[in-house]
């Protein structure tokens, strides 16, 4: 046990040496994701995040999240969560979906303070979690702060 | 202050089970409380959620956080197996709400 603890302590020191801002931001993103989906491991695939690679106006960036699902009572997407990794706060929105929807698709508009990675996470009725991400560039940042 | 009048686009009729495109736009500043204005933070003023029900049953809900744009605009697709009454309700963090309603004739 002791060597593992030492290694962890060493990692702690290494993390302390990293720029605080970036670390705090990553932490905030991880925390925001955990708040929504818990600790379930997400798989890649079966989820698409569509967004322009370069957004002229960071205040209004059109984003579509689409999950492969029959959206029936037996098998459907129950939620889609969107996170922004380099905004002042990572939360964008959570969408609750039901079998009354024809497909697991939501189009929305988000705001981005600067170039960053957007993460979309879907929760399914069988308890599984899917995740995807996209890198977006922003010409003029949205006025978040 | 009351909320603006929402704008929705819903087809008047649809065939049973087909994907029906729904568009919903709500004018709102979505002020996060983080933005500086004249040396101090502009007060927070945010919509909290949009709920959409079909014949009284919850069909879709959006919960907004800081990253949602001003004037939230959403597009999604419903499937309706019978003539349906759609009710859209936007609620802000102060508990104020605005409502829109539409009927889709299915057959």
Short mmCIF file of N, CA and C in Angstrom, two decimals, chain A residues 60 109, chain B residues 2-8 23-30 47 49-50 64 68-74 88-92 96-100:
data_model
loop_
_atom_site.label_atom_id
_atom_site.label_comp_id
_atom_site.label_asym_id
_atom_site.label_seq_id
_atom_site.Cartn_x
_atom_site.Cartn_y
_atom_site.Cartn_z
N UNK A 60 -23.75 32.43 -30.54
CA UNK A 60 -24.84 31.64 -31.14
C UNK A 60 -24.22 30.57 -32.03
N UNK A 109 -28.61 26.01 -29.68
CA UNK A 109 -27.56 27.01 -29.94
C UNK A 109 -26.86 27.26 -28.62
N UNK B 2 -42.43 40.37 -17.10
CA UNK B 2 -42.92 39.06 -17.56
C UNK B 2 -42.04 38.54 -18.69
N UNK B 3 -42.15 37.29 -18.96
CA UNK B 3 -41.37 36.70 -20.04
C UNK B 3 -41.98 37.09 -21.38
N UNK B 4 -41.17 36.99 -22.41
CA UNK B 4 -41.63 37.32 -23.76
C UNK B 4 -42.63 36.27 -24.24
N UNK B 5 -43.25 36.57 -25.36
CA UNK B 5 -44.17 35.59 -25.96
C UNK B 5 -43.35 34.61 -26.78
N UNK B 6 -43.42 33.33 -26.45
CA UNK B 6 -42.62 32.35 -27.19
C UNK B 6 -43.11 32.17 -28.62
N UNK B 7 -42.19 31.74 -29.46
CA UNK B 7 -42.58 31.45 -30.84
C UNK B 7 -42.31 29.98 -31.13
N UNK B 8 -43.33 29.28 -31.59
CA UNK B 8 -43.16 27.87 -31.89
C UNK B 8 -43.58 27.63 -33.34
N UNK B 23 -40.12 23.36 -33.77
CA UNK B 23 -39.13 24.41 -33.50
C UNK B 23 -39.67 25.33 -32.42
N UNK B 24 -38.81 25.71 -31.51
CA UNK B 24 -39.24 26.55 -30.40
C UNK B 24 -38.19 27.63 -30.13
N UNK B 25 -38.64 28.87 -30.14
CA UNK B 25 -37.75 30.01 -29.90
C UNK B 25 -38.32 30.87 -28.78
N UNK B 26 -37.47 31.22 -27.84
CA UNK B 26 -37.91 32.06 -26.73
C UNK B 26 -36.95 33.23 -26.62
N UNK B 27 -37.49 34.44 -26.75
CA UNK B 27 -36.63 35.62 -26.56
C UNK B 27 -36.28 35.78 -25.10
N UNK B 28 -34.99 35.77 -24.81
CA UNK B 28 -34.57 35.90 -23.42
C UNK B 28 -33.08 36.23 -23.39
N UNK B 29 -32.63 37.16 -22.51
CA UNK B 29 -31.21 37.53 -22.51
C UNK B 29 -30.28 36.42 -22.01
N UNK B 30 -30.80 35.48 -21.21
CA UNK B 30 -29.97 34.41 -20.63
C UNK B 30 -28.69 35.01 -20.02
N UNK B 47 -33.40 31.56 -18.02
CA UNK B 47 -34.46 30.55 -18.09
C UNK B 47 -33.89 29.28 -17.49
N UNK B 49 -35.80 26.10 -17.62
CA UNK B 49 -36.15 24.93 -18.43
C UNK B 49 -37.29 25.21 -19.41
N UNK B 50 -37.35 24.31 -20.37
CA UNK B 50 -38.47 24.24 -21.31
C UNK B 50 -39.04 22.83 -21.21
N UNK B 64 -31.59 24.38 -18.86
CA UNK B 64 -30.57 25.29 -19.36
C UNK B 64 -29.52 25.62 -18.31
N UNK B 68 -26.01 27.88 -22.62
CA UNK B 68 -27.09 28.02 -23.60
C UNK B 68 -27.18 29.47 -24.06
N UNK B 69 -27.32 29.69 -25.37
CA UNK B 69 -27.33 31.03 -25.94
C UNK B 69 -28.52 31.85 -25.47
N UNK B 70 -28.38 33.16 -25.59
CA UNK B 70 -29.53 34.05 -25.45
C UNK B 70 -30.57 33.64 -26.49
N UNK B 71 -31.83 33.91 -26.22
CA UNK B 71 -32.92 33.55 -27.12
C UNK B 71 -32.87 32.06 -27.48
N UNK B 72 -33.01 31.20 -26.48
CA UNK B 72 -32.86 29.76 -26.72
C UNK B 72 -33.76 29.26 -27.85
N UNK B 73 -33.14 28.50 -28.75
CA UNK B 73 -33.82 27.98 -29.93
C UNK B 73 -33.57 26.49 -30.00
N UNK B 74 -34.62 25.72 -30.11
CA UNK B 74 -34.48 24.27 -30.13
C UNK B 74 -35.31 23.64 -31.23
N UNK B 88 -46.09 23.90 -24.54
CA UNK B 88 -44.69 24.30 -24.30
C UNK B 88 -44.68 25.24 -23.10
N UNK B 89 -43.84 24.98 -22.14
CA UNK B 89 -43.74 25.87 -20.98
C UNK B 89 -42.28 26.20 -20.70
N UNK B 90 -41.96 27.48 -20.74
CA UNK B 90 -40.64 27.96 -20.36
C UNK B 90 -40.74 28.51 -18.94
N UNK B 91 -39.78 28.17 -18.09
CA UNK B 91 -39.78 28.66 -16.72
C UNK B 91 -38.42 29.27 -16.43
N UNK B 92 -38.42 30.46 -15.82
CA UNK B 92 -37.13 31.07 -15.49
C UNK B 92 -36.76 30.78 -14.04
N UNK B 96 -41.03 32.45 -12.95
CA UNK B 96 -41.98 32.98 -13.92
C UNK B 96 -42.05 32.03 -15.12
N UNK B 97 -43.20 31.97 -15.75
CA UNK B 97 -43.29 31.06 -16.89
C UNK B 97 -44.05 31.66 -18.06
N UNK B 98 -43.82 31.11 -19.22
CA UNK B 98 -44.53 31.49 -20.43
C UNK B 98 -44.95 30.20 -21.12
N UNK B 99 -46.07 30.27 -21.82
CA UNK B 99 -46.66 29.05 -22.34
C UNK B 99 -47.08 29.25 -23.80
N UNK B 100 -46.96 28.18 -24.55
CA UNK B 100 -47.46 28.18 -25.92
C UNK B 100 -48.13 26.83 -26.16
#
